[in-house]
Amino acid sequence: MTTLDTVPPTAVRGARTVRAWRTVSSSRTALIGLAIVAVHVLIALLAPLLTSYDPIANDANHALLGPSWSHWAGTDQYGRDVLARVLYGGRYALGVSVAATLLTVALGTVIGCAAALRGGWFDDVLGRVLDAILSIPSVLALLVVVTALGTGPVVIVLAVAITYVPQVVRVVRGAALAVVPADYVTAARARGESTWSILRREILPNITDVVCVEFAMRASWVVLLISSLSFLGFGADPPTPDWGLMVAENRTAITVVPMASLAPIIALATLVVGLNLAADGLSKAWGVDRIREGS
């Protein structure tokens, strides 16, 4: 007779993966959201093949041109091809946002699981610290960090992590608290396993669905936050092709070349919609209640 103890760990993980994919594939919302995100990723990767224009090369002789066969989305006030900047802007938006979200969710997951497992004074002190940080608006906290440390992709990634880690900790902690009292966690403690071993082998595999949904939802907020920083002048430095920076640079000429501002807005909006659809579809397919988990 085969039991869970005799099944190889790789087989168990493989069965979980297949079951999770089948559940996700049954959600049309999740599939549409993932498809939109996949298209953005593909366009960003193929940007050099999709346009022959340099996204940062100025050409004063072709400034403020409307859409044409030569420039499908027109040019901006510096003569740069708008479509090329939008395509390459996806690389910056996705690269920085994914890095910031990965760091945020990874740190928040480890800290949240540790707080749920350890409990006691550690959980109480951490809770008070998180409440203090969460009382500060995200944009304000991010501006303070960026102003103190300067600009650049690395600083932005660290600033986003500092800003959003407390929120991820609360969500993951709520999910982990439902797993900690389980018999297999108690058995692992009785065997004398380390805290890290229990987190990695017993708790994390059972809250993977919550972490995945949190990653998708958090990514949509991070994309908007990073673009807002660039729009305010605290994000990407000119002439970096960035959607928020493009809107800031071309908003004064929106009546002359509207596509210079509308194109990055449309790109940003579709990416955020895709991420939100993916998060919503995944949460419904896996039965993850984000309100309950974050309480």
PDB file of C-alpha atoms in Angstrom:
ATOM      1  CA  MET A   1       0.000   0.000   0.000  1.00  0.00           C
ATOM      2  CA  THR A   2       1.382   3.399  -1.018  1.00  0.00           C
ATOM      3  CA  THR A   3       1.334   6.227   1.513  1.00  0.00           C
ATOM      4  CA  LEU A   4       2.464   9.822   1.408  1.00  0.00           C
ATOM      5  CA  ASP A   5       5.572   8.815   3.359  1.00  0.00           C
ATOM      6  CA  THR A   6       6.651   6.398   0.617  1.00  0.00           C
ATOM      7  CA  VAL A   7       6.040   8.770  -2.296  1.00  0.00           C
ATOM      8  CA  PRO A   8       9.211  10.588  -3.447  1.00  0.00           C
ATOM      9  CA  PRO A   9       9.130  14.357  -2.731  1.00  0.00           C
ATOM     10  CA  THR A  10       9.647  15.114  -6.432  1.00  0.00           C
ATOM     11  CA  ALA A  11       6.542  13.083  -7.303  1.00  0.00           C
ATOM     12  CA  VAL A  12       4.498  14.938  -4.684  1.00  0.00           C
ATOM     13  CA  ARG A  13       5.668  18.309  -5.997  1.00  0.00           C
ATOM     14  CA  GLY A  14       4.956  17.206  -9.560  1.00  0.00           C
ATOM     15  CA  ALA A  15       1.423  16.149  -8.656  1.00  0.00           C
ATOM     16  CA  ARG A  16       0.840  19.483  -6.918  1.00  0.00           C
ATOM     17  CA  THR A  17       2.091  21.366  -9.969  1.00  0.00           C
ATOM     18  CA  VAL A  18      -0.181  19.457 -12.346  1.00  0.00           C
ATOM     19  CA  ARG A  19      -3.172  19.916 -10.065  1.00  0.00           C
ATOM     20  CA  ALA A  20      -2.459  23.648  -9.680  1.00  0.00           C
ATOM     21  CA  TRP A  21      -2.144  24.142 -13.442  1.00  0.00           C
ATOM     22  CA  ARG A  22      -5.400  22.300 -14.084  1.00  0.00           C
ATOM     23  CA  THR A  23      -7.141  24.539 -11.599  1.00  0.00           C
ATOM     24  CA  VAL A  24      -5.682  27.688 -13.167  1.00  0.00           C
ATOM     25  CA  SER A  25      -6.535  26.546 -16.704  1.00  0.00           C
ATOM     26  CA  SER A  26     -10.169  26.278 -15.680  1.00  0.00           C
ATOM     27  CA  SER A  27     -10.272  30.004 -14.864  1.00  0.00           C
ATOM     28  CA  ARG A  28     -10.850  32.140 -17.954  1.00  0.00           C
ATOM     29  CA  THR A  29     -10.005  35.312 -16.029  1.00  0.00           C
ATOM     30  CA  ALA A  30      -6.627  33.959 -14.974  1.00  0.00           C
ATOM     31  CA  LEU A  31      -5.817  32.755 -18.496  1.00  0.00           C
ATOM     32  CA  ILE A  32      -6.710  36.122 -20.037  1.00  0.00           C
ATOM     33  CA  GLY A  33      -4.610  37.980 -17.471  1.00  0.00           C
ATOM     34  CA  LEU A  34      -1.639  35.670 -17.893  1.00  0.00           C
ATOM     35  CA  ALA A  35      -1.940  35.949 -21.690  1.00  0.00           C
ATOM     36  CA  ILE A  36      -1.841  39.765 -21.535  1.00  0.00           C
ATOM     37  CA  VAL A  37       1.220  39.683 -19.285  1.00  0.00           C
ATOM     38  CA  ALA A  38       2.880  37.114 -21.551  1.00  0.00           C
ATOM     39  CA  VAL A  39       2.335  39.371 -24.573  1.00  0.00           C
ATOM     40  CA  HIS A  40       3.986  42.273 -22.725  1.00  0.00           C
ATOM     41  CA  VAL A  41       6.943  40.097 -21.787  1.00  0.00           C
ATOM     42  CA  LEU A  42       7.295  38.829 -25.357  1.00  0.00           C
ATOM     43  CA  ILE A  43       7.141  42.347 -26.819  1.00  0.00           C
ATOM     44  CA  ALA A  44       9.752  43.578 -24.341  1.00  0.00           C
ATOM     45  CA  LEU A  45      12.108  40.726 -25.215  1.00  0.00           C
ATOM     46  CA  LEU A  46      11.635  41.203 -28.964  1.00  0.00           C
ATOM     47  CA  ALA A  47      11.799  45.016 -28.896  1.00  0.00           C
ATOM     48  CA  PRO A  48      15.067  45.187 -30.927  1.00  0.00           C
ATOM     49  CA  LEU A  49      13.445  43.054 -33.640  1.00  0.00           C
ATOM     50  CA  LEU A  50      10.152  44.968 -33.688  1.00  0.00           C
ATOM     51  CA  THR A  51      11.667  48.395 -34.379  1.00  0.00           C
ATOM     52  CA  SER A  52      14.793  49.680 -36.073  1.00  0.00           C
ATOM     53  CA  TYR A  53      14.810  53.022 -34.248  1.00  0.00           C
ATOM     54  CA  ASP A  54      17.066  53.886 -31.341  1.00  0.00           C
ATOM     55  CA  PRO A  55      14.765  54.779 -28.412  1.00  0.00           C
ATOM     56  CA  ILE A  56      17.170  57.403 -27.005  1.00  0.00           C
ATOM     57  CA  ALA A  57      18.542  58.973 -30.215  1.00  0.00           C
ATOM     58  CA  ASN A  58      17.442  62.601 -30.722  1.00  0.00           C
ATOM     59  CA  ASP A  59      16.505  63.926 -34.163  1.00  0.00           C
ATOM     60  CA  ALA A  60      15.514  67.596 -34.115  1.00  0.00           C
ATOM     61  CA  ASN A  61      14.535  67.487 -37.797  1.00  0.00           C
ATOM     62  CA  HIS A  62      11.736  64.997 -37.066  1.00  0.00           C
ATOM     63  CA  ALA A  63      10.362  66.364 -33.791  1.00  0.00           C
ATOM     64  CA  LEU A  64       6.632  66.404 -32.995  1.00  0.00           C
ATOM     65  CA  LEU A  65       5.527  64.368 -35.985  1.00  0.00           C
ATOM     66  CA  GLY A  66       2.157  62.659 -36.093  1.00  0.00           C
ATOM     67  CA  PRO A  67       1.650  58.973 -36.900  1.00  0.00           C
ATOM     68  CA  SER A  68       2.939  57.957 -40.319  1.00  0.00           C
ATOM     69  CA  TRP A  69       4.330  54.945 -42.175  1.00  0.00           C
ATOM     70  CA  SER A  70       7.805  55.927 -40.976  1.00  0.00           C
ATOM     71  CA  HIS A  71       6.772  56.521 -37.362  1.00  0.00           C
ATOM     72  CA  TRP A  72       3.620  54.546 -36.560  1.00  0.00           C
ATOM     73  CA  ALA A  73       3.006  56.383 -33.266  1.00  0.00           C
ATOM     74  CA  GLY A  74       4.738  59.617 -34.245  1.00  0.00           C
ATOM     75  CA  THR A  75       7.721  61.263 -32.572  1.00  0.00           C
ATOM     76  CA  ASP A  76       8.161  63.255 -29.380  1.00  0.00           C
ATOM     77  CA  GLN A  77       9.551  66.755 -28.857  1.00  0.00           C
ATOM     78  CA  TYR A  78      13.110  65.460 -29.240  1.00  0.00           C
ATOM     79  CA  GLY A  79      12.407  63.602 -32.463  1.00  0.00           C
ATOM     80  CA  ARG A  80      12.534  60.156 -30.859  1.00  0.00           C
ATOM     81  CA  ASP A  81      10.265  57.440 -32.203  1.00  0.00           C
ATOM     82  CA  VAL A  82       7.384  57.000 -29.745  1.00  0.00           C
ATOM     83  CA  LEU A  83       6.710  53.366 -30.618  1.00  0.00           C
ATOM     84  CA  ALA A  84      10.372  52.437 -30.094  1.00  0.00           C
ATOM     85  CA  ARG A  85      10.362  54.112 -26.681  1.00  0.00           C
ATOM     86  CA  VAL A  86       7.149  52.319 -25.689  1.00  0.00           C
ATOM     87  CA  LEU A  87       8.534  48.933 -26.751  1.00  0.00           C
ATOM     88  CA  TYR A  88      11.826  49.435 -24.933  1.00  0.00           C
ATOM     89  CA  GLY A  89       9.977  51.023 -22.011  1.00  0.00           C
ATOM     90  CA  GLY A  90       8.369  47.660 -21.357  1.00  0.00           C
ATOM     91  CA  ARG A  91      11.831  46.257 -20.666  1.00  0.00           C
ATOM     92  CA  TYR A  92      12.490  48.816 -17.960  1.00  0.00           C
ATOM     93  CA  ALA A  93       9.013  48.551 -16.434  1.00  0.00           C
ATOM     94  CA  LEU A  94       8.999  44.749 -16.348  1.00  0.00           C
ATOM     95  CA  GLY A  95      12.638  44.359 -15.325  1.00  0.00           C
ATOM     96  CA  VAL A  96      12.558  46.745 -12.366  1.00  0.00           C
ATOM     97  CA  SER A  97       9.031  45.747 -11.311  1.00  0.00           C
ATOM     98  CA  VAL A  98       9.722  42.007 -11.371  1.00  0.00           C
ATOM     99  CA  ALA A  99      12.982  42.437  -9.441  1.00  0.00           C
ATOM    100  CA  ALA A 100      11.285  44.657  -6.847  1.00  0.00           C
ATOM    101  CA  THR A 101       8.297  42.317  -6.515  1.00  0.00           C
ATOM    102  CA  LEU A 102      10.474  39.213  -6.191  1.00  0.00           C
ATOM    103  CA  LEU A 103      12.548  40.808  -3.432  1.00  0.00           C
ATOM    104  CA  THR A 104       9.447  42.128  -1.677  1.00  0.00           C
ATOM    105  CA  VAL A 105       7.513  38.861  -1.741  1.00  0.00           C
ATOM    106  CA  ALA A 106      10.570  36.768  -0.820  1.00  0.00           C
ATOM    107  CA  LEU A 107      11.409  38.866   2.227  1.00  0.00           C
ATOM    108  CA  GLY A 108       7.770  39.220   3.241  1.00  0.00           C
ATOM    109  CA  THR A 109       7.172  35.474   2.933  1.00  0.00           C
ATOM    110  CA  VAL A 110      10.161  34.500   5.065  1.00  0.00           C
ATOM    111  CA  ILE A 111       9.408  37.092   7.761  1.00  0.00           C
ATOM    112  CA  GLY A 112       5.667  36.343   7.778  1.00  0.00           C
ATOM    113  CA  CYS A 113       6.204  32.592   8.088  1.00  0.00           C
ATOM    114  CA  ALA A 114       8.794  33.074  10.823  1.00  0.00           C
ATOM    115  CA  ALA A 115       6.422  35.339  12.786  1.00  0.00           C
ATOM    116  CA  ALA A 116       3.606  32.790  12.546  1.00  0.00           C
ATOM    117  CA  LEU A 117       5.875  29.895  13.559  1.00  0.00           C
ATOM    118  CA  ARG A 118       7.741  31.595  16.382  1.00  0.00           C
ATOM    119  CA  GLY A 119       4.847  33.607  17.824  1.00  0.00           C
ATOM    120  CA  GLY A 120       5.263  35.090  21.300  1.00  0.00           C
ATOM    121  CA  TRP A 121       7.221  38.297  21.801  1.00  0.00           C
ATOM    122  CA  PHE A 122       8.750  38.126  18.319  1.00  0.00           C
ATOM    123  CA  ASP A 123       5.320  38.212  16.679  1.00  0.00           C
ATOM    124  CA  ASP A 124       4.115  40.987  18.996  1.00  0.00           C
ATOM    125  CA  VAL A 125       7.129  43.252  18.419  1.00  0.00           C
ATOM    126  CA  LEU A 126       7.041  42.626  14.673  1.00  0.00           C
ATOM    127  CA  GLY A 127       3.339  43.466  14.593  1.00  0.00           C
ATOM    128  CA  ARG A 128       3.891  46.823  16.285  1.00  0.00           C
ATOM    129  CA  VAL A 129       6.757  47.678  13.922  1.00  0.00           C
ATOM    130  CA  LEU A 130       4.659  46.751  10.880  1.00  0.00           C
ATOM    131  CA  ASP A 131       1.737  48.865  12.122  1.00  0.00           C
ATOM    132  CA  ALA A 132       4.046  51.870  12.427  1.00  0.00           C
ATOM    133  CA  ILE A 133       5.411  51.409   8.900  1.00  0.00           C
ATOM    134  CA  LEU A 134       1.983  50.764   7.387  1.00  0.00           C
ATOM    135  CA  SER A 135       0.693  54.043   8.841  1.00  0.00           C
ATOM    136  CA  ILE A 136       2.921  55.891   6.343  1.00  0.00           C
ATOM    137  CA  PRO A 137       1.469  56.262   2.799  1.00  0.00           C
ATOM    138  CA  SER A 138       3.348  54.117   0.282  1.00  0.00           C
ATOM    139  CA  VAL A 139       4.208  56.941  -2.116  1.00  0.00           C
ATOM    140  CA  LEU A 140       5.446  59.159   0.731  1.00  0.00           C
ATOM    141  CA  ALA A 141       7.625  56.388   2.167  1.00  0.00           C
ATOM    142  CA  LEU A 142       9.031  55.631  -1.266  1.00  0.00           C
ATOM    143  CA  LEU A 143       9.823  59.291  -1.927  1.00  0.00           C
ATOM    144  CA  VAL A 144      11.654  59.557   1.400  1.00  0.00           C
ATOM    145  CA  VAL A 145      13.816  56.507   0.628  1.00  0.00           C
ATOM    146  CA  VAL A 146      14.581  57.631  -2.935  1.00  0.00           C
ATOM    147  CA  THR A 147      15.388  61.169  -1.790  1.00  0.00           C
ATOM    148  CA  ALA A 148      17.791  59.832   0.840  1.00  0.00           C
ATOM    149  CA  LEU A 149      19.504  57.172  -1.290  1.00  0.00           C
ATOM    150  CA  GLY A 150      19.246  58.694  -4.782  1.00  0.00           C
ATOM    151  CA  THR A 151      17.781  57.309  -7.990  1.00  0.00           C
ATOM    152  CA  GLY A 152      18.614  54.284 -10.109  1.00  0.00           C
ATOM    153  CA  PRO A 153      17.126  50.808 -10.607  1.00  0.00           C
ATOM    154  CA  VAL A 154      18.872  49.275  -7.576  1.00  0.00           C
ATOM    155  CA  VAL A 155      17.695  52.027  -5.248  1.00  0.00           C
ATOM    156  CA  ILE A 156      14.142  51.816  -6.602  1.00  0.00           C
ATOM    157  CA  VAL A 157      14.056  48.044  -6.065  1.00  0.00           C
ATOM    158  CA  LEU A 158      15.238  48.454  -2.470  1.00  0.00           C
ATOM    159  CA  ALA A 159      12.827  51.332  -1.853  1.00  0.00           C
ATOM    160  CA  VAL A 160       9.852  49.327  -3.133  1.00  0.00           C
ATOM    161  CA  ALA A 161      10.867  46.376  -0.961  1.00  0.00           C
ATOM    162  CA  ILE A 162      11.089  48.569   2.143  1.00  0.00           C
ATOM    163  CA  THR A 163       7.682  50.055   1.357  1.00  0.00           C
ATOM    164  CA  TYR A 164       5.740  46.888   0.556  1.00  0.00           C
ATOM    165  CA  VAL A 165       7.378  44.150   2.652  1.00  0.00           C
ATOM    166  CA  PRO A 166       5.200  44.945   5.714  1.00  0.00           C
ATOM    167  CA  GLN A 167       2.012  44.398   3.690  1.00  0.00           C
ATOM    168  CA  VAL A 168       3.262  41.075   2.328  1.00  0.00           C
ATOM    169  CA  VAL A 169       4.280  39.993   5.837  1.00  0.00           C
ATOM    170  CA  ARG A 170       0.742  40.506   7.123  1.00  0.00           C
ATOM    171  CA  VAL A 171      -0.834  38.550   4.267  1.00  0.00           C
ATOM    172  CA  VAL A 172       1.615  35.636   4.480  1.00  0.00           C
ATOM    173  CA  ARG A 173       1.485  35.564   8.271  1.00  0.00           C
ATOM    174  CA  GLY A 174      -2.303  35.219   8.136  1.00  0.00           C
ATOM    175  CA  ALA A 175      -1.987  32.268   5.761  1.00  0.00           C
ATOM    176  CA  ALA A 176       0.795  30.629   7.767  1.00  0.00           C
ATOM    177  CA  LEU A 177      -1.148  30.881  11.031  1.00  0.00           C
ATOM    178  CA  ALA A 178      -3.663  28.408   9.591  1.00  0.00           C
ATOM    179  CA  VAL A 179      -0.861  25.918   8.850  1.00  0.00           C
ATOM    180  CA  VAL A 180       1.219  26.147  12.040  1.00  0.00           C
ATOM    181  CA  PRO A 181      -1.223  24.128  14.242  1.00  0.00           C
ATOM    182  CA  ALA A 182      -1.241  21.217  11.733  1.00  0.00           C
ATOM    183  CA  ASP A 183      -0.061  17.796  12.903  1.00  0.00           C
ATOM    184  CA  TYR A 184       2.827  17.622  10.426  1.00  0.00           C
ATOM    185  CA  VAL A 185       4.236  20.894  11.764  1.00  0.00           C
ATOM    186  CA  THR A 186       3.914  19.620  15.327  1.00  0.00           C
ATOM    187  CA  ALA A 187       5.651  16.382  14.314  1.00  0.00           C
ATOM    188  CA  ALA A 188       8.479  18.318  12.679  1.00  0.00           C
ATOM    189  CA  ARG A 189       8.973  20.322  15.858  1.00  0.00           C
ATOM    190  CA  ALA A 190       8.969  17.128  17.906  1.00  0.00           C
ATOM    191  CA  ARG A 191      11.696  15.732  15.659  1.00  0.00           C
ATOM    192  CA  GLY A 192      13.836  18.733  16.512  1.00  0.00           C
ATOM    193  CA  GLU A 193      13.922  20.217  12.997  1.00  0.00           C
ATOM    194  CA  SER A 194      15.214  23.763  12.649  1.00  0.00           C
ATOM    195  CA  THR A 195      12.935  26.716  12.079  1.00  0.00           C
ATOM    196  CA  TRP A 196      14.211  27.144   8.527  1.00  0.00           C
ATOM    197  CA  SER A 197      13.634  23.467   7.753  1.00  0.00           C
ATOM    198  CA  ILE A 198      10.052  23.633   9.007  1.00  0.00           C
ATOM    199  CA  LEU A 199       9.408  26.803   7.002  1.00  0.00           C
ATOM    200  CA  ARG A 200      10.860  25.327   3.828  1.00  0.00           C
ATOM    201  CA  ARG A 201       9.445  21.800   4.022  1.00  0.00           C
ATOM    202  CA  GLU A 202       6.171  22.118   5.934  1.00  0.00           C
ATOM    203  CA  ILE A 203       4.772  25.653   5.763  1.00  0.00           C
ATOM    204  CA  LEU A 204       5.849  27.159   2.437  1.00  0.00           C
ATOM    205  CA  PRO A 205       4.528  24.290   0.256  1.00  0.00           C
ATOM    206  CA  ASN A 206       1.101  24.731   1.856  1.00  0.00           C
ATOM    207  CA  ILE A 207       0.797  28.477   1.275  1.00  0.00           C
ATOM    208  CA  THR A 208       2.233  28.586  -2.251  1.00  0.00           C
ATOM    209  CA  ASP A 209      -1.151  29.594  -3.664  1.00  0.00           C
ATOM    210  CA  VAL A 210      -1.359  32.605  -1.348  1.00  0.00           C
ATOM    211  CA  VAL A 211       2.202  33.656  -2.218  1.00  0.00           C
ATOM    212  CA  CYS A 212       1.532  33.389  -5.980  1.00  0.00           C
ATOM    213  CA  VAL A 213      -1.644  35.475  -5.745  1.00  0.00           C
ATOM    214  CA  GLU A 214       0.153  38.031  -3.589  1.00  0.00           C
ATOM    215  CA  PHE A 215       2.979  38.222  -6.144  1.00  0.00           C
ATOM    216  CA  ALA A 216       0.580  38.917  -9.028  1.00  0.00           C
ATOM    217  CA  MET A 217      -1.390  41.522  -7.101  1.00  0.00           C
ATOM    218  CA  ARG A 218       1.699  43.170  -5.657  1.00  0.00           C
ATOM    219  CA  ALA A 219       3.321  43.345  -9.118  1.00  0.00           C
ATOM    220  CA  SER A 220       0.442  45.458 -10.458  1.00  0.00           C
ATOM    221  CA  TRP A 221       0.874  47.948  -7.618  1.00  0.00           C
ATOM    222  CA  VAL A 222       4.644  48.009  -8.039  1.00  0.00           C
ATOM    223  CA  VAL A 223       4.363  48.769 -11.766  1.00  0.00           C
ATOM    224  CA  LEU A 224       2.082  51.723 -11.034  1.00  0.00           C
ATOM    225  CA  LEU A 225       4.249  52.942  -8.174  1.00  0.00           C
ATOM    226  CA  ILE A 226       7.463  52.857 -10.206  1.00  0.00           C
ATOM    227  CA  SER A 227       5.790  54.649 -13.118  1.00  0.00           C
ATOM    228  CA  SER A 228       4.459  57.275 -10.702  1.00  0.00           C
ATOM    229  CA  LEU A 229       7.975  57.817  -9.408  1.00  0.00           C
ATOM    230  CA  SER A 230       9.271  58.352 -12.934  1.00  0.00           C
ATOM    231  CA  PHE A 231       6.424  60.756 -13.666  1.00  0.00           C
ATOM    232  CA  LEU A 232       7.331  62.785 -10.574  1.00  0.00           C
ATOM    233  CA  GLY A 233      11.010  62.833 -11.544  1.00  0.00           C
ATOM    234  CA  PHE A 234      12.289  60.382  -8.902  1.00  0.00           C
ATOM    235  CA  GLY A 235      12.474  57.254 -11.043  1.00  0.00           C
ATOM    236  CA  ALA A 236      14.154  56.627 -14.372  1.00  0.00           C
ATOM    237  CA  ASP A 237      16.614  59.281 -15.505  1.00  0.00           C
ATOM    238  CA  PRO A 238      16.256  60.821 -18.994  1.00  0.00           C
ATOM    239  CA  PRO A 239      16.645  59.670 -21.706  1.00  0.00           C
ATOM    240  CA  THR A 240      15.764  56.187 -20.362  1.00  0.00           C
ATOM    241  CA  PRO A 241      12.717  54.807 -22.192  1.00  0.00           C
ATOM    242  CA  ASP A 242      10.215  54.566 -19.351  1.00  0.00           C
ATOM    243  CA  TRP A 243       6.436  54.872 -19.565  1.00  0.00           C
ATOM    244  CA  GLY A 244       6.034  57.210 -16.604  1.00  0.00           C
ATOM    245  CA  LEU A 245       8.890  59.396 -17.801  1.00  0.00           C
ATOM    246  CA  MET A 246       7.398  59.511 -21.314  1.00  0.00           C
ATOM    247  CA  VAL A 247       4.094  60.838 -19.983  1.00  0.00           C
ATOM    248  CA  ALA A 248       5.901  63.489 -17.924  1.00  0.00           C
ATOM    249  CA  GLU A 249       8.056  64.600 -20.871  1.00  0.00           C
ATOM    250  CA  ASN A 250       5.231  64.837 -23.392  1.00  0.00           C
ATOM    251  CA  ARG A 251       2.263  66.050 -21.375  1.00  0.00           C
ATOM    252  CA  THR A 252       2.903  69.672 -22.392  1.00  0.00           C
ATOM    253  CA  ALA A 253       2.643  68.694 -26.080  1.00  0.00           C
ATOM    254  CA  ILE A 254      -0.375  66.405 -25.731  1.00  0.00           C
ATOM    255  CA  THR A 255      -2.508  68.595 -28.005  1.00  0.00           C
ATOM    256  CA  VAL A 256       0.177  68.457 -30.730  1.00  0.00           C
ATOM    257  CA  VAL A 257       1.270  64.814 -30.541  1.00  0.00           C
ATOM    258  CA  PRO A 258      -1.260  63.024 -28.302  1.00  0.00           C
ATOM    259  CA  MET A 259       0.162  59.568 -29.052  1.00  0.00           C
ATOM    260  CA  ALA A 260       3.424  60.497 -27.335  1.00  0.00           C
ATOM    261  CA  SER A 261       1.482  60.497 -24.048  1.00  0.00           C
ATOM    262  CA  LEU A 262      -1.351  58.085 -24.872  1.00  0.00           C
ATOM    263  CA  ALA A 263       0.870  55.233 -26.107  1.00  0.00           C
ATOM    264  CA  PRO A 264       2.743  54.738 -22.791  1.00  0.00           C
ATOM    265  CA  ILE A 265      -0.507  55.191 -20.863  1.00  0.00           C
ATOM    266  CA  ILE A 266      -2.169  52.440 -22.910  1.00  0.00           C
ATOM    267  CA  ALA A 267       0.836  50.150 -22.457  1.00  0.00           C
ATOM    268  CA  LEU A 268       0.878  50.724 -18.697  1.00  0.00           C
ATOM    269  CA  ALA A 269      -2.881  50.283 -18.386  1.00  0.00           C
ATOM    270  CA  THR A 270      -2.963  46.990 -20.287  1.00  0.00           C
ATOM    271  CA  LEU A 271      -0.096  45.558 -18.218  1.00  0.00           C
ATOM    272  CA  VAL A 272      -1.784  46.514 -14.940  1.00  0.00           C
ATOM    273  CA  VAL A 273      -5.123  45.129 -16.137  1.00  0.00           C
ATOM    274  CA  GLY A 274      -3.419  41.867 -17.108  1.00  0.00           C
ATOM    275  CA  LEU A 275      -1.734  41.539 -13.718  1.00  0.00           C
ATOM    276  CA  ASN A 276      -4.978  42.289 -11.885  1.00  0.00           C
ATOM    277  CA  LEU A 277      -6.934  39.785 -13.968  1.00  0.00           C
ATOM    278  CA  ALA A 278      -4.280  37.156 -13.293  1.00  0.00           C
ATOM    279  CA  ALA A 279      -4.335  37.844  -9.552  1.00  0.00           C
ATOM    280  CA  ASP A 280      -8.144  37.835  -9.423  1.00  0.00           C
ATOM    281  CA  GLY A 281      -8.407  34.654 -11.484  1.00  0.00           C
ATOM    282  CA  LEU A 282      -5.750  32.848  -9.454  1.00  0.00           C
ATOM    283  CA  SER A 283      -7.341  33.840  -6.145  1.00  0.00           C
ATOM    284  CA  LYS A 284     -10.757  32.543  -7.250  1.00  0.00           C
ATOM    285  CA  ALA A 285      -9.369  29.374  -8.823  1.00  0.00           C
ATOM    286  CA  TRP A 286      -7.344  28.472  -5.723  1.00  0.00           C
ATOM    287  CA  GLY A 287      -9.923  29.721  -3.236  1.00  0.00           C
ATOM    288  CA  VAL A 288      -7.603  32.327  -1.720  1.00  0.00           C
ATOM    289  CA  ASP A 289      -9.436  34.972   0.293  1.00  0.00           C
ATOM    290  CA  ARG A 290      -7.022  37.919   0.306  1.00  0.00           C
ATOM    291  CA  ILE A 291      -9.130  39.915   2.768  1.00  0.00           C
ATOM    292  CA  ARG A 292      -9.187  37.056   5.263  1.00  0.00           C
ATOM    293  CA  GLU A 293      -5.498  36.256   4.817  1.00  0.00           C
ATOM    294  CA  GLY A 294      -4.443  39.837   5.378  1.00  0.00           C
ATOM    295  CA  SER A 295      -6.465  40.310   8.554  1.00  0.00           C
TER     296      SER A 295
END
